[in-house]
Coordinates of C-alpha atoms and ligand atoms in Angstrom, one line a residue:
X1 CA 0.0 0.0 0.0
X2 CA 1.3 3.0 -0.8
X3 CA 2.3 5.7 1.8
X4 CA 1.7 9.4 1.5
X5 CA 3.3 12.8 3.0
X6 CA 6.1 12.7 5.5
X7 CA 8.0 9.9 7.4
X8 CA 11.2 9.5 8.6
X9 CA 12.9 6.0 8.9
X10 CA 14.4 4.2 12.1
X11 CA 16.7 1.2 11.1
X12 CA 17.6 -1.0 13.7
X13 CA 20.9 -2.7 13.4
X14 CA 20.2 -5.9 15.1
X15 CA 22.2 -9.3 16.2
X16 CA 19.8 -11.4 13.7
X17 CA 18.1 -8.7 11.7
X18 CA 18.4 -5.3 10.9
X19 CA 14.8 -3.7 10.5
X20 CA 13.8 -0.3 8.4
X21 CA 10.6 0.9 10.0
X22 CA 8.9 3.8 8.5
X23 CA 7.2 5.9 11.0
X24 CA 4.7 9.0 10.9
X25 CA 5.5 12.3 12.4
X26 CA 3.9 11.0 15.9
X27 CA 5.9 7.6 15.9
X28 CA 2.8 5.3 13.8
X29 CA 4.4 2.4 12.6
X30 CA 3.5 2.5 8.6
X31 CA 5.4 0.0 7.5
X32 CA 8.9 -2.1 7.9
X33 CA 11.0 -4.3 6.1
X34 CA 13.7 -6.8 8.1
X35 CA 16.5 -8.3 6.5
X36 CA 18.0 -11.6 8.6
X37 CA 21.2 -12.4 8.5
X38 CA 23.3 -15.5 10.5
X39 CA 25.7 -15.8 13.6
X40 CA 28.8 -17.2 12.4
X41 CA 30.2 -19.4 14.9
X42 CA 33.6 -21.5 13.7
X43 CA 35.1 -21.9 17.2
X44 CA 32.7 -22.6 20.5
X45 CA 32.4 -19.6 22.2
X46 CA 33.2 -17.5 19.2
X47 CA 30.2 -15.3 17.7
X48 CA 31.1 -13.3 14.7
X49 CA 29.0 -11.5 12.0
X50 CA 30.2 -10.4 8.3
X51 CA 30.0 -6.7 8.1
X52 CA 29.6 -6.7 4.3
X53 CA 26.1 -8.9 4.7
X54 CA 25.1 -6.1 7.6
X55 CA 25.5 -3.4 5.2
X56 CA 24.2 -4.8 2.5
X57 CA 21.2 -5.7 5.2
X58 CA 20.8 -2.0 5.7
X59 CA 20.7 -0.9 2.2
X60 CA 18.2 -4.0 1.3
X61 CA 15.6 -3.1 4.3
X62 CA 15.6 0.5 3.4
X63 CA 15.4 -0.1 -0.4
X64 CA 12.9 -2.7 0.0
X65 CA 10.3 -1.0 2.2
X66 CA 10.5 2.4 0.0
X67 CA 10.0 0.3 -3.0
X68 CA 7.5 -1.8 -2.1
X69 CA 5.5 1.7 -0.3
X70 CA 6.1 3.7 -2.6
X71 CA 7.9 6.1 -0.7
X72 CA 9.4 8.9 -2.7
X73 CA 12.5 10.5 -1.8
X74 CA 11.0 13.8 -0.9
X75 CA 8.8 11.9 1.7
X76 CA 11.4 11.0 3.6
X77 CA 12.8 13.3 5.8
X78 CA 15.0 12.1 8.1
X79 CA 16.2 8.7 9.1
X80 CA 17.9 7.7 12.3
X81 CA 20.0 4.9 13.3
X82 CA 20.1 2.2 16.1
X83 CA 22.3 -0.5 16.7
X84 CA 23.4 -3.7 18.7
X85 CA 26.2 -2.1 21.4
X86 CA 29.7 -4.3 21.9
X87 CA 30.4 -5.0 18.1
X88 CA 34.1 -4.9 17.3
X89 CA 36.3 -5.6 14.3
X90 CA 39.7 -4.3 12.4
X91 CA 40.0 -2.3 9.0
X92 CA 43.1 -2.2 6.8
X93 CA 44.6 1.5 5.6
X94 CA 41.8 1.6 2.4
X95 CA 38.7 0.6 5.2
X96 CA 38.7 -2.8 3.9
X97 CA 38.0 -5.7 7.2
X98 CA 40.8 -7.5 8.2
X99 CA 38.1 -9.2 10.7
X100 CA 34.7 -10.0 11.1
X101 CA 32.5 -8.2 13.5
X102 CA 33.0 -9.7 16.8
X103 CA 29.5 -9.2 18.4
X104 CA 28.3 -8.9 21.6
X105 CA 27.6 -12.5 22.5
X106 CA 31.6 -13.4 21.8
X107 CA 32.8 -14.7 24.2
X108 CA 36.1 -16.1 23.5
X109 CA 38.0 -13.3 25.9
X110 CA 37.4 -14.8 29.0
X111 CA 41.0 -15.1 29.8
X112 CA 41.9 -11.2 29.3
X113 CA 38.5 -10.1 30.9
X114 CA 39.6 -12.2 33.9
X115 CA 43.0 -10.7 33.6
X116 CA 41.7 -7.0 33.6
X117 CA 39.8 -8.0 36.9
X118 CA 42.7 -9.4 38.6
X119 CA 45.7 -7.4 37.4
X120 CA 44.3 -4.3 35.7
X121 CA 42.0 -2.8 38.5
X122 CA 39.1 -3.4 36.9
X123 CA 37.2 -1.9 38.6
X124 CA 38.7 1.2 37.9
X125 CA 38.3 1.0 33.8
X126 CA 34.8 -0.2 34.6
X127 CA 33.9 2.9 36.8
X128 CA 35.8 5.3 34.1
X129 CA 34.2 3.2 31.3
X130 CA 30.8 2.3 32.0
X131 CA 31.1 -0.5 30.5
X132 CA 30.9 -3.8 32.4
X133 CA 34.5 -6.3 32.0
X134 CA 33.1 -8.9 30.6
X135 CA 33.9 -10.8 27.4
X136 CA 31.4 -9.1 25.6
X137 CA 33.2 -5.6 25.9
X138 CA 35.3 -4.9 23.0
X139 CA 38.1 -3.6 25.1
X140 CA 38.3 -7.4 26.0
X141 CA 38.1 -8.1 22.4
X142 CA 40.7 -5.9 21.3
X143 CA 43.6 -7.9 24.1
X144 CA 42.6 -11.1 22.6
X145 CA 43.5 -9.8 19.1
X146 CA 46.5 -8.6 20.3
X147 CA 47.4 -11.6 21.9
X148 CA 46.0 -14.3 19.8
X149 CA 46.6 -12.1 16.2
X150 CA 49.6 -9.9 16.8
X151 CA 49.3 -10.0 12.8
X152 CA 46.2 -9.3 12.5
X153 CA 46.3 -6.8 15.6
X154 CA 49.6 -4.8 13.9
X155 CA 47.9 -4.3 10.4
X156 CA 44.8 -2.7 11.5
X157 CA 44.7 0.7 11.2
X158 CA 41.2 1.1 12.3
X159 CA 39.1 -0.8 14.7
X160 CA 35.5 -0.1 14.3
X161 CA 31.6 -0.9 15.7
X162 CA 29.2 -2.4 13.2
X163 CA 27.4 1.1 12.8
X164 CA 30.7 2.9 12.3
X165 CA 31.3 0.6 9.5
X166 CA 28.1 1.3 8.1
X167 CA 28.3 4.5 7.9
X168 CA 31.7 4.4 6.6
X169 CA 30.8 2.6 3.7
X170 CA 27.8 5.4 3.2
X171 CA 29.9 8.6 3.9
X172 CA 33.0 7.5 3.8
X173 CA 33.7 9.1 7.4
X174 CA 35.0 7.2 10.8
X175 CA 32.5 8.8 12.8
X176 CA 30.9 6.7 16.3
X177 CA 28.3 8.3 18.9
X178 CA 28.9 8.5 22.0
X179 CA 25.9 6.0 22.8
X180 CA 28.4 3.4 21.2
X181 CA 31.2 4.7 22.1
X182 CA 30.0 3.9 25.5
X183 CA 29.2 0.5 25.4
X184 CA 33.1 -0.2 24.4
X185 CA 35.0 0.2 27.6
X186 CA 37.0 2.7 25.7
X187 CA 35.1 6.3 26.7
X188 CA 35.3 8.3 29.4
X189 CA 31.9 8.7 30.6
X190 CA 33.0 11.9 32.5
X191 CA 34.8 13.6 29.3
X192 CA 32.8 12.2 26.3
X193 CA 35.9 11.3 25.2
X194 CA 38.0 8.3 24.7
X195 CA 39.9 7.1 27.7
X196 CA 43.3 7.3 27.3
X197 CA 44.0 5.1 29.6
X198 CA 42.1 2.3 28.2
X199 CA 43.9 3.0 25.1
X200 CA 47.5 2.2 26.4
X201 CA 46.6 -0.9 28.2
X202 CA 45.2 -2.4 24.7
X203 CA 47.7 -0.6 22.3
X204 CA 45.9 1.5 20.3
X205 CA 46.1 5.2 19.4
X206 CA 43.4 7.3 19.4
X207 CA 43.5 8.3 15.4
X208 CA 42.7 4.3 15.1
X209 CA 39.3 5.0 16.6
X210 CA 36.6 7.0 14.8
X211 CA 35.6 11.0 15.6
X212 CA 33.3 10.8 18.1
X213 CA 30.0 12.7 18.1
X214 CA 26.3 13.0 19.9
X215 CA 23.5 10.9 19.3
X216 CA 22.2 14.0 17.4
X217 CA 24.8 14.5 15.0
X218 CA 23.4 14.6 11.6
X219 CA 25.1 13.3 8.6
X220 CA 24.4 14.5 5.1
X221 CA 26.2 13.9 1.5
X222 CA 25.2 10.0 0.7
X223 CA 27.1 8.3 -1.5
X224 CA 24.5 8.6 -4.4
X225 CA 24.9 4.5 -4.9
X226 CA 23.6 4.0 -1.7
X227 CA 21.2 6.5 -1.4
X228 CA 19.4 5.4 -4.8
X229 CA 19.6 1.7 -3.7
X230 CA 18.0 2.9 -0.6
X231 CA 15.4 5.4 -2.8
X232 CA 16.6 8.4 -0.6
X233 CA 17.6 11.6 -1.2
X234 CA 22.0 11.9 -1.0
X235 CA 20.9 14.7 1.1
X236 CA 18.1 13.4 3.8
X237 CA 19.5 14.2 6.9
X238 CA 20.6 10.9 8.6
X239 CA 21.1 10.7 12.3
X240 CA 23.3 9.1 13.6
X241 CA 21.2 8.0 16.9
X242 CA 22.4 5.7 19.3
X243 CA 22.8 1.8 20.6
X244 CA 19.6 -0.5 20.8
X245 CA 19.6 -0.6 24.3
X246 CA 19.2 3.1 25.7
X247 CA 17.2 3.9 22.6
X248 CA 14.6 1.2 23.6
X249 CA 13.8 2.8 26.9
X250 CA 13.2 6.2 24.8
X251 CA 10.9 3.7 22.8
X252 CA 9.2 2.4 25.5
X253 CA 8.5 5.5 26.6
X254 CA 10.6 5.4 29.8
X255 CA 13.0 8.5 29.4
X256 CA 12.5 10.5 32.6
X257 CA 15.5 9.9 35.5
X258 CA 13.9 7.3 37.5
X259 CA 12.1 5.4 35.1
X260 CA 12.5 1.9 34.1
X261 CA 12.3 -0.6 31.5
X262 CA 12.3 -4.3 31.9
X263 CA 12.7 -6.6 29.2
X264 CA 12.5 -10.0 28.9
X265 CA 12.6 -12.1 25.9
X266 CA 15.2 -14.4 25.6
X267 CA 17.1 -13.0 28.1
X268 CA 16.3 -10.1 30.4
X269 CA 17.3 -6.6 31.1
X270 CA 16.3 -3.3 33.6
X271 CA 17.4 -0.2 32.5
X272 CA 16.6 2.8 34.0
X273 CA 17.6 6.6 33.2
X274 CA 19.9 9.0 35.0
X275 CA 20.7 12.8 34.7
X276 CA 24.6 11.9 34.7
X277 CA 26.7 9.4 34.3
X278 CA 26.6 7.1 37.5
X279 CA 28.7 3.7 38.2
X280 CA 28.5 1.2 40.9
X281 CA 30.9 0.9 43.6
X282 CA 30.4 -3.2 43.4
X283 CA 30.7 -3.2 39.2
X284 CA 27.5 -5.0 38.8
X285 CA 25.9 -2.1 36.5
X286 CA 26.3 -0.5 33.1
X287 CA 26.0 3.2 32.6
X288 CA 25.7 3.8 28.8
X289 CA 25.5 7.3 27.2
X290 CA 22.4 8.5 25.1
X291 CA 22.7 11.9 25.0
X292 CA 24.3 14.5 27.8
X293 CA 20.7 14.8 30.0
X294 CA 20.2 11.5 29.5
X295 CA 22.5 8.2 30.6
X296 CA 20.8 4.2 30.8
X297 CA 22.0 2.8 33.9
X298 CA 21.2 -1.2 34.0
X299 CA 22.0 -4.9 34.1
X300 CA 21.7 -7.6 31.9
X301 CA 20.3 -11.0 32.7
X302 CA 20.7 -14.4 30.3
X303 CA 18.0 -16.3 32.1
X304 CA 14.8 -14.4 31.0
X305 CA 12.3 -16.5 28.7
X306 CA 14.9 -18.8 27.5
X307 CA 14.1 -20.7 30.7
X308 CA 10.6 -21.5 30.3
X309 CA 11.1 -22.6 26.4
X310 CA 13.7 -24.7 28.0
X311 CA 11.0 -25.9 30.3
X312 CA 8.6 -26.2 27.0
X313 CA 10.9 -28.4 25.1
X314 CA 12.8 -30.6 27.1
X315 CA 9.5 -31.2 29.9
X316 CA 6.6 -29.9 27.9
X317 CA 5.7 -33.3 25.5
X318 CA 2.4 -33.5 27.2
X319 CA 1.4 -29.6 27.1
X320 CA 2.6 -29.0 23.9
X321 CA 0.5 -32.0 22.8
X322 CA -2.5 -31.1 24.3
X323 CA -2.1 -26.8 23.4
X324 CA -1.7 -28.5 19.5
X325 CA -5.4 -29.9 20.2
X326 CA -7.1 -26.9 21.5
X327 CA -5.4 -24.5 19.2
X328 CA -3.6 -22.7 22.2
X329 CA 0.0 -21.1 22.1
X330 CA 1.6 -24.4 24.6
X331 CA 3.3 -21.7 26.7
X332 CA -0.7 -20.1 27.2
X333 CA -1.0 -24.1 29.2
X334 CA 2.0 -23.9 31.2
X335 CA 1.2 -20.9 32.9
X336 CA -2.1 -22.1 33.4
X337 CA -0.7 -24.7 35.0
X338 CA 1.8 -22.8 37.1
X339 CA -1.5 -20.3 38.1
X340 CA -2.7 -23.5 40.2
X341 CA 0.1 -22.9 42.4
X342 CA 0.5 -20.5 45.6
X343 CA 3.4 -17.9 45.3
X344 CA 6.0 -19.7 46.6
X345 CA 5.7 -22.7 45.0
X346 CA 5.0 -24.5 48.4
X347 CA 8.7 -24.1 49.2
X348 CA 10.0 -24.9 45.8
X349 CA 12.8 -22.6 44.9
X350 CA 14.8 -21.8 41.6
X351 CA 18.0 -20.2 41.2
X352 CA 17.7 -20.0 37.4
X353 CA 21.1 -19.8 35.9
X354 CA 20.9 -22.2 33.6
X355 CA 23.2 -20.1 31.3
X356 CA 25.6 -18.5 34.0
X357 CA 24.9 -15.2 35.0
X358 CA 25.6 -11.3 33.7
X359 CA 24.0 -9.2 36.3
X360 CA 24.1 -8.6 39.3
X361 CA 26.4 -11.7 39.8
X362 CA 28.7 -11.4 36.6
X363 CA 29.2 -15.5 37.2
X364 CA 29.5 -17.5 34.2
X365 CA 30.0 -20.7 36.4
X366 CA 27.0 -20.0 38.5
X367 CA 24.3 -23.0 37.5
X368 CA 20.9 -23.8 38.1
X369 CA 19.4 -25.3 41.5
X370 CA 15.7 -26.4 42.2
X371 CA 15.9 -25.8 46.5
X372 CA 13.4 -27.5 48.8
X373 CA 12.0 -30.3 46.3
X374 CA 9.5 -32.6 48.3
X375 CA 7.2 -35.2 47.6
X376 CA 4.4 -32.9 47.3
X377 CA 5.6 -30.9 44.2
X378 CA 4.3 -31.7 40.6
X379 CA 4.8 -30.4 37.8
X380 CA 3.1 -27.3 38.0
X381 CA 4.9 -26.1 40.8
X382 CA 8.0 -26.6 38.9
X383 CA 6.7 -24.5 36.1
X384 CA 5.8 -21.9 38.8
X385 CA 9.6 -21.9 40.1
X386 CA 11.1 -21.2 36.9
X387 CA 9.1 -18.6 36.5
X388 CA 9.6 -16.8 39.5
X389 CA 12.8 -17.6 39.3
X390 CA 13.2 -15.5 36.6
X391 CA 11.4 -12.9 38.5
X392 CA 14.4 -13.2 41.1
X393 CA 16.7 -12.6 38.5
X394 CA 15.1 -9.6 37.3
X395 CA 14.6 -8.0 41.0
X396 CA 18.2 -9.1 42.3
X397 CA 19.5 -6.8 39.0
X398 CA 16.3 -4.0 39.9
X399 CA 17.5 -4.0 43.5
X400 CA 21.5 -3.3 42.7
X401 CA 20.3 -0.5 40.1
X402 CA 18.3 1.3 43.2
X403 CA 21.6 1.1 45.4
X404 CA 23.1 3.1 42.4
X405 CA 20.9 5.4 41.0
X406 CA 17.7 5.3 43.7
X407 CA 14.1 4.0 43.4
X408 CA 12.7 3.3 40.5
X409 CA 9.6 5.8 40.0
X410 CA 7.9 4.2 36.9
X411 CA 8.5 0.9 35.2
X412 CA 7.3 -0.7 32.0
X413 CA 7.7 -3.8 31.0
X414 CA 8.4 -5.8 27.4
X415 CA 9.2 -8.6 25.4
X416 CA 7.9 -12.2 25.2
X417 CA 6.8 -12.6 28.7
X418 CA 4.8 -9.5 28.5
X419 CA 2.3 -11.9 26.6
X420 CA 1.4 -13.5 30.0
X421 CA -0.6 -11.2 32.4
X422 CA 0.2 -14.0 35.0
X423 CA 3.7 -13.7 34.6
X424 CA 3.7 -9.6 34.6
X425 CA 1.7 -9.5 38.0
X426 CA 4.2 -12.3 39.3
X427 CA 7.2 -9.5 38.6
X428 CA 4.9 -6.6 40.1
X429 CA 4.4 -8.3 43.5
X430 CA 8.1 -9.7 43.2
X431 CA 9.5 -6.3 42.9
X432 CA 6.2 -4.1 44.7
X433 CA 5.9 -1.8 42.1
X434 CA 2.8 -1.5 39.9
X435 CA 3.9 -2.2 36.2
X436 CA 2.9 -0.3 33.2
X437 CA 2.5 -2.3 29.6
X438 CA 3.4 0.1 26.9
X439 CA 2.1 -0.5 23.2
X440 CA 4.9 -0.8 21.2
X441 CA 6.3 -2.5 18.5
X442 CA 10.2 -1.8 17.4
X443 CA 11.0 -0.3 20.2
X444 CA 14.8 0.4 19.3
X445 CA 13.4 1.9 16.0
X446 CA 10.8 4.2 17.7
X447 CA 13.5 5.5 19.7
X448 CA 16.0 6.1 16.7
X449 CA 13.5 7.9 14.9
X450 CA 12.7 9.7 17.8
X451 CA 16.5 10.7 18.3
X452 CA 16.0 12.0 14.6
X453 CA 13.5 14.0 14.6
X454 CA 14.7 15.4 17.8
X455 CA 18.0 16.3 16.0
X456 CA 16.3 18.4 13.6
X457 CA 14.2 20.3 16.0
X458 CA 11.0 18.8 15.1
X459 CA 10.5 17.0 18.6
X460 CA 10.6 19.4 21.6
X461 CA 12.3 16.9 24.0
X462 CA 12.5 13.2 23.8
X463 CA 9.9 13.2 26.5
X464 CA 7.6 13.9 24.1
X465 CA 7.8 10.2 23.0
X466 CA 5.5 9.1 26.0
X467 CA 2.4 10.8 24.2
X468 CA 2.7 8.9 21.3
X469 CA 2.4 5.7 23.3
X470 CA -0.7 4.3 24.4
X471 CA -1.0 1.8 28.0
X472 CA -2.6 -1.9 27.2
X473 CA -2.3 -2.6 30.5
X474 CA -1.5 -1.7 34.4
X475 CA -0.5 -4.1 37.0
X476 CA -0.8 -3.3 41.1
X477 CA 1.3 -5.4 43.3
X478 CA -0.7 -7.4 45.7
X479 CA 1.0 -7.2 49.0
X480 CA 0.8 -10.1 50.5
X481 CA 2.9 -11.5 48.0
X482 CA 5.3 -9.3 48.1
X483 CA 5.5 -10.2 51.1
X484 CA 6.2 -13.6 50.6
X485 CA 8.5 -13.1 47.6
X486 CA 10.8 -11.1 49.5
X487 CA 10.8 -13.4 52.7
X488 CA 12.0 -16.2 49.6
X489 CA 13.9 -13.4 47.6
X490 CA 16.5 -13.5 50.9
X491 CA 16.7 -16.9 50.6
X492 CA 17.4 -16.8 47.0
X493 CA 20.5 -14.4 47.4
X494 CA 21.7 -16.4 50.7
X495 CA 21.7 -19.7 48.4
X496 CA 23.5 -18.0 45.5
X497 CA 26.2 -16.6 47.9
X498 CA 26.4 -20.4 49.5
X499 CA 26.9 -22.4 46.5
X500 CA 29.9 -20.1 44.8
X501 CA 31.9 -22.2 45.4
X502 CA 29.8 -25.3 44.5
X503 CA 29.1 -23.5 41.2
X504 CA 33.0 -23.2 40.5
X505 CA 33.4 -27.1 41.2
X506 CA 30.2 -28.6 39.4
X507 CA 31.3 -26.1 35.9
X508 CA 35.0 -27.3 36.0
X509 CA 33.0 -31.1 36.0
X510 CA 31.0 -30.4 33.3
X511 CA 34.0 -28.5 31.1
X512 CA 35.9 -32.1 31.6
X513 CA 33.3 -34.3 30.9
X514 CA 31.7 -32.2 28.2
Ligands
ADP601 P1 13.3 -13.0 21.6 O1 13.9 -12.7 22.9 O2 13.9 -14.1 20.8 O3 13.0 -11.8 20.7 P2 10.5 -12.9 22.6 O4 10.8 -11.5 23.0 O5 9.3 -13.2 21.8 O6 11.8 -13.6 21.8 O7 10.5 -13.8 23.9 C1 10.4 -15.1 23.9 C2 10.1 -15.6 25.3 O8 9.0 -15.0 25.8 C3 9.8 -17.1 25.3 O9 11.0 -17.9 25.5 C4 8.9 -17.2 26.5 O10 9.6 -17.4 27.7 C5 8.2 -15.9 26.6 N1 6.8 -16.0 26.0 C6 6.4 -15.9 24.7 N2 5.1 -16.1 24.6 C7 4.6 -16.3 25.9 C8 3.3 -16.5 26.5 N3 2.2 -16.6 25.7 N4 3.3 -16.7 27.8 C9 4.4 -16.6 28.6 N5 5.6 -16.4 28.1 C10 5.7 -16.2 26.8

């Protein structure tokens, strides 16, 4: 169907798709293309992307949802830009990749993170940085390279994100926001800058990173190839926007200091916004950049959703059979069955993590525990503890966000187990805090174009996002539960802190007999 008068574009560099979504001037989705593209994976524990197929990703999902819209290029008037945070990868003297893009979910620099812990302080880059050490953080990246390429590592003269790359290849500039710059354990959250002494521990000099600039810079002068593959204008203002993350609280609406966003899909996140930059004494948060008013604080989780389609396919034979008869969506039966259940789980309790842990406990030994098992529990109960299980995760990383930035005042909630109004009032009494469900599809899109239109004056603040958003749904907590969660929330943090050791022992067993 074709689309008439003005839209501007958010396109959403993604870890397995990168989405163009064409928006009104009020943040309507009107249309949007996605163009999917694979984890490469030729070691275990390597994860690596080819930045050619991105770009070429970008181009296609712009091109393709102009075509097929019938979007002129005078329609268009501005596009913004979001994308995945941690990427990393090495350019030759003409810009050509000496590497693939090493994404977030690499994890092959466990060695040199743990070095950085125990010989670098840390703690120190991390409370500079923002950025959490941790194998994902490209600063770990870039002492593996050195280590395990010196070649490789020598040649370079560039080392780039994937949205530096892209816009390299559309502008021929080395240009990064500070949004990404943020997320590399490179930048000085204090100085917008890069920090120097990050630089000299890896290696690098500064003219080997690109110019850095704000989330509202806007770039113009399109290589006209591009821009007609794309069916833009070489001059529509493009702005360069920010990473996924912060800009999905702007899409969520949650861009006020104070207020949160939870996601969880696969795996789980909180993120909530503060007027400065702000750290944690302990290390267990991030603190990325969106624009100078506006900083994400937050923590990461890998045991959100993942944990009850593990629970679907290894246990659920029986539901999924029966949800195939009635027509129902088989994770619609297992919380029905888990609704049977008191909160509690009549003393059943989960520590959930099933795939080690980011935040708060940055453990990747840590493993999974079903405490208090009896007789009396069946299966329901067991698909009640992994769900609030996962609530526990989520509150442990809510509760070490409020010892850094203060209470949450709002929070809204996302993602695949947003589906379940069971499993939303679960996380409201868990954490005693009503929960807001925002409409909203693309969230990381919404907040791009947001940045964009922003940029070019057209958006008083990005506050302004909330009023194109409606509510679907509102969640109280019932206080008796809360109760009752957080008599079994102590327990959950006293069992964690008992079994570190255990955790260290029972992963070594499984590395040698794996
Ligand atoms: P991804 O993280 O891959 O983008 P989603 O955001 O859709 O995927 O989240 C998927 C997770 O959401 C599932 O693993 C499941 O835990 C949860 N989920 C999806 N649908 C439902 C539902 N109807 N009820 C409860 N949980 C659901």
């Amino acid at each position: 169907m074709a689309i008439h008068g003005d839209v501007v574009i958010g396109i959403d560099i993604g870890t397995t798709s990168t989405k163009a979504v064409v928006f009104d001037g009020r943040g309507k989705v009107l249309a949007s293309h996605a163009v999917d593209y694979p984890i490469i994976q030729p070691h275990p524990g390597f994860a690596e992307q080819d930045p050619d197929e991105l770009f070429a990703a970008v181009v296609q999902a712009v091109g393709a949802v102009t075509i097929r819209h019938g979007i002129r290029p005078e329609q268009v008037k501005a596009m913004g830009l979001s994308a995945a945070m941690h990427s990393i990868m090495a350019l030759d003297e003409s810009g050509r990749p000496l590497t693939r893009l090493l994404i977030w979910a690499d994890n092959r620099s466990v060695a040199q993170t743990e070095r950085l812990w125990k010989e670098q302080n840390g703690l120190a880059i991390y409370r500079r940085t923002g950025t959490p050490i941790h194998p994902m953080s490209p600063l770990s990246k870039l002492l593996w390279l050195k280590e395990e390429q010196p070649d490789v590592f020598q040649q370079a003269r560039r080392f780039v994100s994937v949205k530096d790359y892209v816009l390299h290849r559309l502008y021929g500039d080395y240009v990064a926001d500070h949004s990404m710059a943020s997320a590399t354990g490179l930048f000085r959250l204090d100085t917008l800058d890069w920090d120097e002494e990050a630089l000299a521990l890896v290696g690098i000099r500064r003219d080997q990173l690109p110019r850095l600039v704000p989330a509202t810079h806007i770039m113009t002068g399109m290589k006209r190839e591009w821009a007609e593959k794309m069916g833009v204008a070489s001059d529509v203002p493009v702005v360069i926007g920010a990473s996924d993350g912060v800009l999905a609280n702007v899409g969520v609406g949650a861009v006020l200091p104070g207020e949160a966003a939870i996601t969880i899909g696969t795996s789980g996140a909180v993120r909530t916004i503060a007027a400065k930059p702000t750290t944690d004494e302990k290390g267990r948060t991030f603190c990325y950049a969106l624009t100078p008013g506006y900083w994400v604080v937050g923590g990461p989780t890998n045991n959100g959703g993942i944990l009850l389609r593990w629970l679907r396919d290894e246990f659920g034979a029986h539901e999924r059979e029966v949800a195939k008869k009635l027509g129902m969506d088989p994770y619609d039966l297992l919380t029905k069955y888990a609704e049977r259940v008191p909160p509690g789980a009549e003393g059943l309790v989960f520590l959930p993590f099933l795939s080690g842990e980011r935040a708060p406990y940055w453990n990747a030994n840590a493993r999974g525990t079903f405490f208090g098992l009896g007789l009396h529990h069946k299966r329901e109960h067991f698909i009640r503890a992994v769900m609030e299980g996962v609530c526990f995760s989520i509150l442990s990383v809510a509760l070490a966000i409020r010892d850094v930035t203060g209470p949450m005042s709002e929070i809204r909630v996302s993602g695949g187990f947003a589906k379940s109004p069971f499993w939303r009032q679960m996380l409201s009494d868990m954490l005693g805090k009503p929960l807001i469900v925002p409409q909203t599809h693309e969230a990381s899109a919404l907040g791009a174009a947001a940045v964009a239109l922003y940029a070019l004056g057209e958006l008083p603040s990005l506050e302004t996002v909330k009023t194109w958003i409606d509510t679907t749904a509102r969640h109280e907590p019932k206080e008796e539960h809360t109760l009752i969660y957080a008599e079994l929330f102590d327990l959950y943090a006293r069992l964690y802190e008992r079994l570190k050791e255990e955790f260290d022992i029972i992963a070594a067993f499984q590395r040698r007999s794996g």
